[in-house]
Short mmCIF file of N, CA, C and O in Angstrom, two decimals:
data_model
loop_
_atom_site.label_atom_id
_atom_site.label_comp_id
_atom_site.label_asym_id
_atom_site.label_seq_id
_atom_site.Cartn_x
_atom_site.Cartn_y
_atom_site.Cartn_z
N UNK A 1 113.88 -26.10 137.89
CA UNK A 1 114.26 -24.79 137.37
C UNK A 1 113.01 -23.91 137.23
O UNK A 1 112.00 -24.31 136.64
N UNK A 2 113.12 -22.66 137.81
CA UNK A 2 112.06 -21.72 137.67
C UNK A 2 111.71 -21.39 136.10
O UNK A 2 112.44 -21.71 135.15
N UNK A 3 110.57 -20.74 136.01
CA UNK A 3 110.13 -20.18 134.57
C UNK A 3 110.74 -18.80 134.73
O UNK A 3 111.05 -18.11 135.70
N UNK A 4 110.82 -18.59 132.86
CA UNK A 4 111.64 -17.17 132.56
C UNK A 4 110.58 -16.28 133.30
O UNK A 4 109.45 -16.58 133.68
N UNK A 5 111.25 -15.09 133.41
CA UNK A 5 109.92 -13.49 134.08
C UNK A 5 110.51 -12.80 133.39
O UNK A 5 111.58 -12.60 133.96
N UNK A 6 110.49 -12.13 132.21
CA UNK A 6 110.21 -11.10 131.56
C UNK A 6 109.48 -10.05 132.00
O UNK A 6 108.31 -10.21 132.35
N UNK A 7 110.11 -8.75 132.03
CA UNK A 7 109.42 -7.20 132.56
C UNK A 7 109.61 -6.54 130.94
O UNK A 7 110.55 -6.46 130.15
N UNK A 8 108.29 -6.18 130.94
CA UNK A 8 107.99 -5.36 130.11
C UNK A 8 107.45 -4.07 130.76
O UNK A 8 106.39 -4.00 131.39
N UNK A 9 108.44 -2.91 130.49
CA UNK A 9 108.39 -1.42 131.09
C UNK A 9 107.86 -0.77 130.12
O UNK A 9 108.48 -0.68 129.06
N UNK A 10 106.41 -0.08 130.30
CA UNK A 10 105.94 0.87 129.39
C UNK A 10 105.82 2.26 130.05
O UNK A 10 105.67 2.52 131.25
N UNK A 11 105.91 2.96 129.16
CA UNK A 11 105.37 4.75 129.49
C UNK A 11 104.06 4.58 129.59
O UNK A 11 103.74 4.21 128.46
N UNK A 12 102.94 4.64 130.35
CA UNK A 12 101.78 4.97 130.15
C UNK A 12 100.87 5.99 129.42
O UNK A 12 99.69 5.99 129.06
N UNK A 13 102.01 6.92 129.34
CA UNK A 13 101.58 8.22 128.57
C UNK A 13 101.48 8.25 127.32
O UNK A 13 101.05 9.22 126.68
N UNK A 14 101.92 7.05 126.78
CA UNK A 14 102.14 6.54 125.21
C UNK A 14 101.49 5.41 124.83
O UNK A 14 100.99 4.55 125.57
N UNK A 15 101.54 5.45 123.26
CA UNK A 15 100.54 4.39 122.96
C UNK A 15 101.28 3.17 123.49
O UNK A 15 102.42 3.16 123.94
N UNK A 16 100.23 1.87 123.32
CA UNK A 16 100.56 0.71 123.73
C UNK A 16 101.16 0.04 122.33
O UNK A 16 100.51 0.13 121.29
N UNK A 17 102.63 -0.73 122.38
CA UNK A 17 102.87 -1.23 121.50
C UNK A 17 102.82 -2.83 121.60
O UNK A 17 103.50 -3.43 122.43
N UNK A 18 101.82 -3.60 120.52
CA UNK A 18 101.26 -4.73 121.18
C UNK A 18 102.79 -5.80 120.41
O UNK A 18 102.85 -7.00 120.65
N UNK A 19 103.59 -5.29 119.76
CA UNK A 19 104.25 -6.02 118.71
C UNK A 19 105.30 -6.57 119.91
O UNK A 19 105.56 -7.76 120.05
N UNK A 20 105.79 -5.59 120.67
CA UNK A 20 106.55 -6.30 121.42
C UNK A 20 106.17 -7.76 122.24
O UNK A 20 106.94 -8.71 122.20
N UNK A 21 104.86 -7.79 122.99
CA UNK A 21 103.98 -9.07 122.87
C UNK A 21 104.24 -10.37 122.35
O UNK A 21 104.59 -11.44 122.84
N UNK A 22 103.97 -9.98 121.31
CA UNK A 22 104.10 -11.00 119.66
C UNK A 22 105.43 -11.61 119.72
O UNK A 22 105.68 -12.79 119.51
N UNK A 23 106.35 -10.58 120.06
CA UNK A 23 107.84 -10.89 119.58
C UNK A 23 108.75 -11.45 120.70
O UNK A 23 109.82 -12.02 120.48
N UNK A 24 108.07 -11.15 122.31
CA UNK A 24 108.61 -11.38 123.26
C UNK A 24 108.19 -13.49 123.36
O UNK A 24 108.95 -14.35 123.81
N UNK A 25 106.97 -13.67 122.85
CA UNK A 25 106.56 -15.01 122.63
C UNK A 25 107.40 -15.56 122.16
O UNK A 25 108.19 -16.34 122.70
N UNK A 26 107.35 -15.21 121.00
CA UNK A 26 108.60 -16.26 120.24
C UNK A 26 110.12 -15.91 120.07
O UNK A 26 110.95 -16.81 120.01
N UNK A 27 110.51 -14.38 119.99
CA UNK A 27 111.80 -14.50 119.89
C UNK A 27 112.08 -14.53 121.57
O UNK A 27 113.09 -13.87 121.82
N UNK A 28 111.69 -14.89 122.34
CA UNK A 28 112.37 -15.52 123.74
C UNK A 28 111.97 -16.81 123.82
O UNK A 28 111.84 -17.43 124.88
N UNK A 29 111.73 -17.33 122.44
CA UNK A 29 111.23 -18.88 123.16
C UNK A 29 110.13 -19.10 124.61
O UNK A 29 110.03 -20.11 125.31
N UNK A 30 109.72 -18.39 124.68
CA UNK A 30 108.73 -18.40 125.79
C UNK A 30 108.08 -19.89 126.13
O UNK A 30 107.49 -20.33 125.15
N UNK A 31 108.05 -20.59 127.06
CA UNK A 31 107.32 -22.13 126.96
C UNK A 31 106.31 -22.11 128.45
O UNK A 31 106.71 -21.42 129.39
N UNK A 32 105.63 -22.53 128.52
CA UNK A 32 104.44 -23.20 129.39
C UNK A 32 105.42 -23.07 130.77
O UNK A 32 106.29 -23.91 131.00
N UNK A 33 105.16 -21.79 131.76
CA UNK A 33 105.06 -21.81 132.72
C UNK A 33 106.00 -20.53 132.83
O UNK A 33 106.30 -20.07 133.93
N UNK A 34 106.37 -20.07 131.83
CA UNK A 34 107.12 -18.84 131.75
C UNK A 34 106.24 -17.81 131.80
O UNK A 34 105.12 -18.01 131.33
N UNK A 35 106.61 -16.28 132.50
CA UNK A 35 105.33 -15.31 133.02
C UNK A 35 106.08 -13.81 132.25
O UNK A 35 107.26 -13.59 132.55
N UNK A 36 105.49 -12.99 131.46
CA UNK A 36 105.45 -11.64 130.91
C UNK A 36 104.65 -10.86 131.88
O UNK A 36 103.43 -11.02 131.90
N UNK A 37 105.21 -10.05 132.67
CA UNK A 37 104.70 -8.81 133.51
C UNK A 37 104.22 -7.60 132.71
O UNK A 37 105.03 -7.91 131.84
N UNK A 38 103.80 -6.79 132.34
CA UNK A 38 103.11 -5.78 131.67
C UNK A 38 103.54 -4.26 132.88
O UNK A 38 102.58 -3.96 133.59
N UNK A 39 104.46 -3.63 133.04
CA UNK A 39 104.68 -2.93 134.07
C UNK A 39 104.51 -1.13 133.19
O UNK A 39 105.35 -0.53 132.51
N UNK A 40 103.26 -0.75 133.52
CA UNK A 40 103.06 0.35 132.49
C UNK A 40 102.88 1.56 133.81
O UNK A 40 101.94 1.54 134.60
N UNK A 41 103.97 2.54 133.82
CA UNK A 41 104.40 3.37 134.43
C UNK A 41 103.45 5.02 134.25
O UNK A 41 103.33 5.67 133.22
N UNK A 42 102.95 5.31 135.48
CA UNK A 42 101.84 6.44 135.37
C UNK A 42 103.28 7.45 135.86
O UNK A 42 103.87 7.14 136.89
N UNK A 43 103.67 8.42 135.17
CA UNK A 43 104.76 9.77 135.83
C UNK A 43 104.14 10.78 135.45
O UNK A 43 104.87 11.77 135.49
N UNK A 44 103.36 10.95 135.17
CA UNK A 44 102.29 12.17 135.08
C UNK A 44 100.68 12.16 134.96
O UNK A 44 100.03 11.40 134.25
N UNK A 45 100.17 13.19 135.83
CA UNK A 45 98.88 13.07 135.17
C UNK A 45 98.42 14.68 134.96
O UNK A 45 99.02 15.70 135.33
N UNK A 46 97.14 14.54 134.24
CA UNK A 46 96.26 15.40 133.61
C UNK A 46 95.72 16.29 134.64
O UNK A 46 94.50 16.14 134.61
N UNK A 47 95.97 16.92 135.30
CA UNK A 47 94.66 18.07 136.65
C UNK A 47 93.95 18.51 136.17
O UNK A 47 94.25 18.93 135.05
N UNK A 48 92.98 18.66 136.50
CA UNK A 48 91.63 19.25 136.32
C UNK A 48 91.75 20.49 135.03
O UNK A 48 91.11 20.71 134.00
N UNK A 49 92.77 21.08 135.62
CA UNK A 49 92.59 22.37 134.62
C UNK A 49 93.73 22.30 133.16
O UNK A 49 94.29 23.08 132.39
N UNK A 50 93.64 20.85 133.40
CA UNK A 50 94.38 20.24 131.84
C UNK A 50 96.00 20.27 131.54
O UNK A 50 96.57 20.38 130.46
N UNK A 51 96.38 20.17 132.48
CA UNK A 51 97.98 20.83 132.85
C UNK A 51 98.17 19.16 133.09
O UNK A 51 97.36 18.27 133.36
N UNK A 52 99.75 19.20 132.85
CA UNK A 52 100.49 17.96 132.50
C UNK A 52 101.22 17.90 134.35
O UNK A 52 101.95 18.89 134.43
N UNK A 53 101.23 17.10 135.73
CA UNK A 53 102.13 17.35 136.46
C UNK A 53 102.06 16.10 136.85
O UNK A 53 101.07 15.39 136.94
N UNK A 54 103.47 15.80 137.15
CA UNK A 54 104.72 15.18 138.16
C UNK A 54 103.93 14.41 139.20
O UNK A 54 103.25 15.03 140.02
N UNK A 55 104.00 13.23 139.20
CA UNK A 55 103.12 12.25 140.28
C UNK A 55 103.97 12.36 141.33
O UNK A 55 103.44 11.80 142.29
N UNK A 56 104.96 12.79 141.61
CA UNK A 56 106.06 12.82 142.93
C UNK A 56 105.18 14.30 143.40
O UNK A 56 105.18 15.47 143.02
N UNK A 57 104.61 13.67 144.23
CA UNK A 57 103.88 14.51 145.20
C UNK A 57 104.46 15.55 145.97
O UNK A 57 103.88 16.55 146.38
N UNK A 58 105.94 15.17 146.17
CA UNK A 58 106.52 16.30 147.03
C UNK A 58 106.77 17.17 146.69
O UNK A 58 106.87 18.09 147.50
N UNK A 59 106.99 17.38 145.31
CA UNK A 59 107.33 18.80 144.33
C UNK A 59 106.15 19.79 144.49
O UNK A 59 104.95 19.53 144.64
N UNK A 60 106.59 20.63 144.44
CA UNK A 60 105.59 21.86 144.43
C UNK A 60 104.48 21.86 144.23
O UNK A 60 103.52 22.19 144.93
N UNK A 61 104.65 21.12 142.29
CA UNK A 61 103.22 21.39 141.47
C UNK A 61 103.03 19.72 141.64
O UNK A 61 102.39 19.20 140.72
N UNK A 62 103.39 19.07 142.42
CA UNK A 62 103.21 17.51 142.12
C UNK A 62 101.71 17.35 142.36
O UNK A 62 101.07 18.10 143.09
N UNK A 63 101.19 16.28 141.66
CA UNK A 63 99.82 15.85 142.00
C UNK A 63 99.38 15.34 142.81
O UNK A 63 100.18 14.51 143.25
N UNK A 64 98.07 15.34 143.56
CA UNK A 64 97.89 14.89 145.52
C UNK A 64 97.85 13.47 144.74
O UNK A 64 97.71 13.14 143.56
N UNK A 65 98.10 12.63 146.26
CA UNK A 65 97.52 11.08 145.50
C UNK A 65 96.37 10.54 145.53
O UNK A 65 96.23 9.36 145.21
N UNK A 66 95.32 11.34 145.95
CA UNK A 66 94.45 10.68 145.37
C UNK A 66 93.96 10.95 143.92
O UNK A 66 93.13 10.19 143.42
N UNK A 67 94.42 11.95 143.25
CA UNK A 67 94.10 12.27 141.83
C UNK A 67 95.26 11.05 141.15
O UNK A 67 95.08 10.45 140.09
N UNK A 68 96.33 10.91 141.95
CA UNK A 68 97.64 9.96 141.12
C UNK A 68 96.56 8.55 141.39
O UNK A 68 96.49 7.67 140.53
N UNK A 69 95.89 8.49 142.47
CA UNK A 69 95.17 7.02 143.03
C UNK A 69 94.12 6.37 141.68
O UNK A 69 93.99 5.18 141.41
N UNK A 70 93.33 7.76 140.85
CA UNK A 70 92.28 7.72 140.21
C UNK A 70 93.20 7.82 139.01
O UNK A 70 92.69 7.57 137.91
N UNK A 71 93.90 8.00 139.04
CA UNK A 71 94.67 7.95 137.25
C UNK A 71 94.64 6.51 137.22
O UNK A 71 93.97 5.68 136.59
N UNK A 72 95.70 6.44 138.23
CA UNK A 72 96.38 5.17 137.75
C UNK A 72 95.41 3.53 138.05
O UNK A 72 95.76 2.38 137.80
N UNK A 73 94.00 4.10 138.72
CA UNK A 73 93.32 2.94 138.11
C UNK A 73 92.28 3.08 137.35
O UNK A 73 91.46 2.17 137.32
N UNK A 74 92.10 4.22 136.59
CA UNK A 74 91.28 4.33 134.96
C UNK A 74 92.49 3.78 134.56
O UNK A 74 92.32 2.57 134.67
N UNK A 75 93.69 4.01 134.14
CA UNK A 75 95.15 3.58 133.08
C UNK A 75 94.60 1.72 133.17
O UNK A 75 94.33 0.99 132.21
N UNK A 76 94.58 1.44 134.35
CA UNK A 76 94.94 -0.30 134.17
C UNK A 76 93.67 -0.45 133.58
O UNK A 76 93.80 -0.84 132.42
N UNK A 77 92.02 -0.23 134.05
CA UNK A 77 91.06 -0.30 133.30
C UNK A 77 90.91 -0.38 131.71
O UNK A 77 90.40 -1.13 130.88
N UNK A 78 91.59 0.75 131.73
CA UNK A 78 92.50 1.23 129.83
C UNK A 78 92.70 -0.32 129.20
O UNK A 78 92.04 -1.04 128.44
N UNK A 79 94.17 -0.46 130.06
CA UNK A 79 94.65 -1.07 129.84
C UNK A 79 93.67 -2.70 129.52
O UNK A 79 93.02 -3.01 128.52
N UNK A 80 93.83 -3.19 130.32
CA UNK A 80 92.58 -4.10 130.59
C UNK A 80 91.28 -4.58 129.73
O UNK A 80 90.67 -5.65 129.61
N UNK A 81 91.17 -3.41 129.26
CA UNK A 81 89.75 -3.70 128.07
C UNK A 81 90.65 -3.51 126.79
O UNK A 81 90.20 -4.16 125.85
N UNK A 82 91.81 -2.81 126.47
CA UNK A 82 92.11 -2.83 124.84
C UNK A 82 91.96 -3.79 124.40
O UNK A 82 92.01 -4.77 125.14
N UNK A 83 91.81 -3.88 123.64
CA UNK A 83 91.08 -5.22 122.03
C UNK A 83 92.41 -5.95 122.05
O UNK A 83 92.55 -7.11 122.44
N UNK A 84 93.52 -5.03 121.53
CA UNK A 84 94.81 -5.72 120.69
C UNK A 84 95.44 -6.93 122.36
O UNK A 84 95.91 -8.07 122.32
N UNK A 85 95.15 -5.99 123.65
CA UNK A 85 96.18 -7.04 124.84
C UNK A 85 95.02 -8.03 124.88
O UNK A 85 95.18 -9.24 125.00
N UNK A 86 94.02 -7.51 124.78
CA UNK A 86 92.73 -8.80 125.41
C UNK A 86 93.61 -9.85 124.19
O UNK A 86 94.20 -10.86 124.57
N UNK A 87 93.58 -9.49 122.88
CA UNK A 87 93.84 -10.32 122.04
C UNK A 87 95.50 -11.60 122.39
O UNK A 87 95.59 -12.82 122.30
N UNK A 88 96.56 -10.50 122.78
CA UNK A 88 97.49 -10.82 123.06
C UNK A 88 97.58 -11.80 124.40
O UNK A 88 98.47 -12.65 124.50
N UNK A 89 96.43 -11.55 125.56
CA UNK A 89 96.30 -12.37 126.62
C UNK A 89 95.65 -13.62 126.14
O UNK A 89 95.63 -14.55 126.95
N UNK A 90 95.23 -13.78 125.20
CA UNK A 90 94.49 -15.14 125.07
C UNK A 90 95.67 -15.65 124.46
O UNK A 90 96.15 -16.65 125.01
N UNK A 91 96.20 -15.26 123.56
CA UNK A 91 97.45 -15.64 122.99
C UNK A 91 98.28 -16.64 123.68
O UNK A 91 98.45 -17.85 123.51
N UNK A 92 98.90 -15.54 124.74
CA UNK A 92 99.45 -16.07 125.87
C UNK A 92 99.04 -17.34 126.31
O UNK A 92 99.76 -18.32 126.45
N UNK A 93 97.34 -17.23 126.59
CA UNK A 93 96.83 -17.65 127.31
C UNK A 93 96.87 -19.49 126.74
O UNK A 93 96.75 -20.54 127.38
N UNK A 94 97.02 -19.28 125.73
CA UNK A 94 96.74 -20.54 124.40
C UNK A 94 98.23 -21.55 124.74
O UNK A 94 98.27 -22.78 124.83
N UNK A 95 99.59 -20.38 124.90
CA UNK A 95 100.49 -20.89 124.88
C UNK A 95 100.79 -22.10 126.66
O UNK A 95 101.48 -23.05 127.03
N UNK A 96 100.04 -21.45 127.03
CA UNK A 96 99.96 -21.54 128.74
C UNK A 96 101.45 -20.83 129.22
O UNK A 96 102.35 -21.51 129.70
N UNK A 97 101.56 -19.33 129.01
CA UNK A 97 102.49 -18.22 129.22
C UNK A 97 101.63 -17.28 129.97
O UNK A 97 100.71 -16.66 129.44
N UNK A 98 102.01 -17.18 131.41
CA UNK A 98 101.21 -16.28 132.16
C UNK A 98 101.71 -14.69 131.88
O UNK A 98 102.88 -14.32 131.79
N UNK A 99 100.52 -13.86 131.77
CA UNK A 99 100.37 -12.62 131.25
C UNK A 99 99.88 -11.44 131.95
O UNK A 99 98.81 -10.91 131.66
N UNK A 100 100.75 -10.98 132.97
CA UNK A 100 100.07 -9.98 133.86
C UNK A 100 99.96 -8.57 133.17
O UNK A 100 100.56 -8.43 132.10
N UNK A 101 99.35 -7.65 133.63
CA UNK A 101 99.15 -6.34 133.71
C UNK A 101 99.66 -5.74 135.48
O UNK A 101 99.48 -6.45 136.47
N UNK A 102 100.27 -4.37 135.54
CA UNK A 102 100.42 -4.16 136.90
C UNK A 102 100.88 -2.21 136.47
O UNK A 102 101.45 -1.68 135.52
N UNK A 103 100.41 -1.80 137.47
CA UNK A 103 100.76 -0.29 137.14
C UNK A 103 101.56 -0.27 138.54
O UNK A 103 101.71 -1.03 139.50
N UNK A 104 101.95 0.92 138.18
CA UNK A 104 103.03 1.56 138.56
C UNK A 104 103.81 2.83 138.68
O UNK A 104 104.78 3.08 137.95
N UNK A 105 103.37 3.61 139.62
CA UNK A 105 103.85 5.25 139.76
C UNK A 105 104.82 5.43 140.18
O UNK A 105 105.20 4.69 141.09
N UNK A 106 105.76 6.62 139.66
CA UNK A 106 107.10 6.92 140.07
C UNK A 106 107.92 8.44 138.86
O UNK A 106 107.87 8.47 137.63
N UNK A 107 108.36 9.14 139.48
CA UNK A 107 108.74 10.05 138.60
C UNK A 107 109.59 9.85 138.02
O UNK A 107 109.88 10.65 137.13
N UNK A 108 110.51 8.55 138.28
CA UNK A 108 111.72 8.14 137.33
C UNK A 108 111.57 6.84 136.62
O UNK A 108 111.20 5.87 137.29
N UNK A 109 111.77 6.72 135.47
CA UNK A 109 110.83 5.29 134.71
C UNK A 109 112.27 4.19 134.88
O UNK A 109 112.16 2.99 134.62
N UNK A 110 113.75 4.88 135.40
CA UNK A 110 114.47 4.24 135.42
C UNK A 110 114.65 3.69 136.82
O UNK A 110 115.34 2.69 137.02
N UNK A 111 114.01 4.36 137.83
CA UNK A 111 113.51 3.44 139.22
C UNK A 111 112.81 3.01 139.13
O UNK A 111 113.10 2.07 139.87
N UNK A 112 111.46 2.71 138.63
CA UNK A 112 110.30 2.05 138.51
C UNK A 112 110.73 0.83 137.94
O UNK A 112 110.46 -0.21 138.55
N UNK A 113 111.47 0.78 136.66
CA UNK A 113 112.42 -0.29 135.88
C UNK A 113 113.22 -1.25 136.99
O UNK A 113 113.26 -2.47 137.12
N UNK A 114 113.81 -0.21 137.70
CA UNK A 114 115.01 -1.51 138.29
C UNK A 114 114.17 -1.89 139.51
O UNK A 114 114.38 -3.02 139.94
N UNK A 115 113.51 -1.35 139.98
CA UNK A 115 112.40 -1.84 141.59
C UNK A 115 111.89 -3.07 141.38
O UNK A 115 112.13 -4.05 142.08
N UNK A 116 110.66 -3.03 139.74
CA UNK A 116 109.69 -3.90 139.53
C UNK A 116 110.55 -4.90 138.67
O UNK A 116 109.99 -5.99 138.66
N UNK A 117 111.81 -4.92 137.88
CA UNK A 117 112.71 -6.11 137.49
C UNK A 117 113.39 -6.87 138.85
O UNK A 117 113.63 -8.08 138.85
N UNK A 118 113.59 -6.21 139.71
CA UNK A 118 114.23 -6.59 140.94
C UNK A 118 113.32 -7.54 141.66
O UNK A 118 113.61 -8.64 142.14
N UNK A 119 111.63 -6.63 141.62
CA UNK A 119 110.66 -7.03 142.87
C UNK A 119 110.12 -8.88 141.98
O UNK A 119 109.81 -9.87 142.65
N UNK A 120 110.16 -8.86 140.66
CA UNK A 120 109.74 -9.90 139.71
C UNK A 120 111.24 -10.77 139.43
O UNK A 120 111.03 -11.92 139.02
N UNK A 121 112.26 -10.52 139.53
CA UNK A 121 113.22 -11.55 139.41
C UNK A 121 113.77 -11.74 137.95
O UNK A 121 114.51 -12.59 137.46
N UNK A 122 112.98 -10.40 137.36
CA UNK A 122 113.12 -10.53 135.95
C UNK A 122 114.81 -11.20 135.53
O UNK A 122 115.95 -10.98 135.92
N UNK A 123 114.26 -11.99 134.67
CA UNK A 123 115.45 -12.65 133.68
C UNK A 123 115.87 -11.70 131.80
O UNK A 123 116.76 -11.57 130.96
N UNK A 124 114.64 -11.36 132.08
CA UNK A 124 114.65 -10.37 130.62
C UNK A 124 114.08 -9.09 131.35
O UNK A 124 113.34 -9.27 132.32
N UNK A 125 114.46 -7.61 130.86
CA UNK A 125 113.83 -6.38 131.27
C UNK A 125 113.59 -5.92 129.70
O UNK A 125 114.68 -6.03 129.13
N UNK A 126 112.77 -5.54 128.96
CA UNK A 126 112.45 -4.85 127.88
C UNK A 126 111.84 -3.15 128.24
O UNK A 126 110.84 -2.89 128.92
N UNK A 127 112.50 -2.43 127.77
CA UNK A 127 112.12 -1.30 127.88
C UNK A 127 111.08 -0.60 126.88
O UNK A 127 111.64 0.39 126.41
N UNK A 128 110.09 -0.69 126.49
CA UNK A 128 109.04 -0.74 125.37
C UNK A 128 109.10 1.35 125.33
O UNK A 128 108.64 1.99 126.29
N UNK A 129 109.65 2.00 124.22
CA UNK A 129 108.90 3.27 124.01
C UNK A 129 108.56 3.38 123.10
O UNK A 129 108.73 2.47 122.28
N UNK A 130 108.02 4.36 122.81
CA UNK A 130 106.99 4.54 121.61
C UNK A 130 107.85 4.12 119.94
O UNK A 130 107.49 3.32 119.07
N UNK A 131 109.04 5.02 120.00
CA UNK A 131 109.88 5.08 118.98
C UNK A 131 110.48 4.01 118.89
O UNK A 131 110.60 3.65 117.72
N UNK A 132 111.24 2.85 120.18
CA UNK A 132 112.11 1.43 120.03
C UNK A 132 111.93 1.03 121.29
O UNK A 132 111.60 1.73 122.24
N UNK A 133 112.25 -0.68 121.27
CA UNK A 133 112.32 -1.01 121.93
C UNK A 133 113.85 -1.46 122.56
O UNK A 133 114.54 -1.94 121.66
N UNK A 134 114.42 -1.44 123.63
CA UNK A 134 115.42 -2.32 123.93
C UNK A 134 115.59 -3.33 125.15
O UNK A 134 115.53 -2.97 126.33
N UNK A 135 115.78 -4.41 124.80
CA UNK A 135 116.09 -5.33 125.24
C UNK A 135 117.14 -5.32 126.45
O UNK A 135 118.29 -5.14 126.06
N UNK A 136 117.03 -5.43 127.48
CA UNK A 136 118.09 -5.98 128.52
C UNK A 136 118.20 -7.21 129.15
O UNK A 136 117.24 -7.82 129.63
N UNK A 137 119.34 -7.56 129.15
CA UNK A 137 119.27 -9.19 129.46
C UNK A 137 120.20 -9.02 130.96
O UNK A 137 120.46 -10.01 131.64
#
């Protein structure tokens, strides 16, 4: 029998909430050989002249990709060095629960959701936003 895959879908544009982490460990029973994906979604970035636009390039004001190319690998960098996941990856790491990070651009967080649960085989999808989380099984 394969190990559980849990997708954890974040907004990138929002803080990181490490509790879901914590809670995905134990309230899924998580055991030694089971894998948590980290799927933190870039749908906008910052342009130069401080303006908020649309990573779907084809839109008008959408952003070229190589500015979407340079977001979205400062974001995993971000990602990558925070204190609280470094903390949470050893965690993992203790449990022997593999713990990825993976970014991910797309202007709809509800295609990005079903692509990267689809492309991972996810058995659990958690939708992590700032305000709640919900669970899909």
């Amino acid at each position: 029998m394969e190990g559980q895959s849990v997708v954890v879908i974040h907004d990138a544009s929002t803080e990181i909430n490490v509790r879901v982490f914590e809670w995905s460990l134990h309230g899924l029973s998580l055991v030694p050989g089971d894998m948590l994906t980290l799927i933190a979604v870039l749908h906008q970035v910052i342009t130069p002249m401080g303006y908020k636009s649309s990573v779907d390039s084809r839109l008008m004001f959408g952003a070229n990709q190589k500015m979407i190319e340079a977001e979205a690998a400062r974001k995993k960098e971000e990602y990558m060095k925070h204190p609280e996941l470094t903390r949470i990856f050893r965690l993992y790491k203790s449990e022997k629960v593999g713990f990825n990070i993976e970014m991910a651009t797309g202007s709809s967080l509800k295609a990005v959701a079903l692509k990267s649960a689809t492309k991972l085989k996810a058995t659990w999808l958690i939708l992590d936003r700032s305000d709640e989380i919900k669970l899909i099984i």
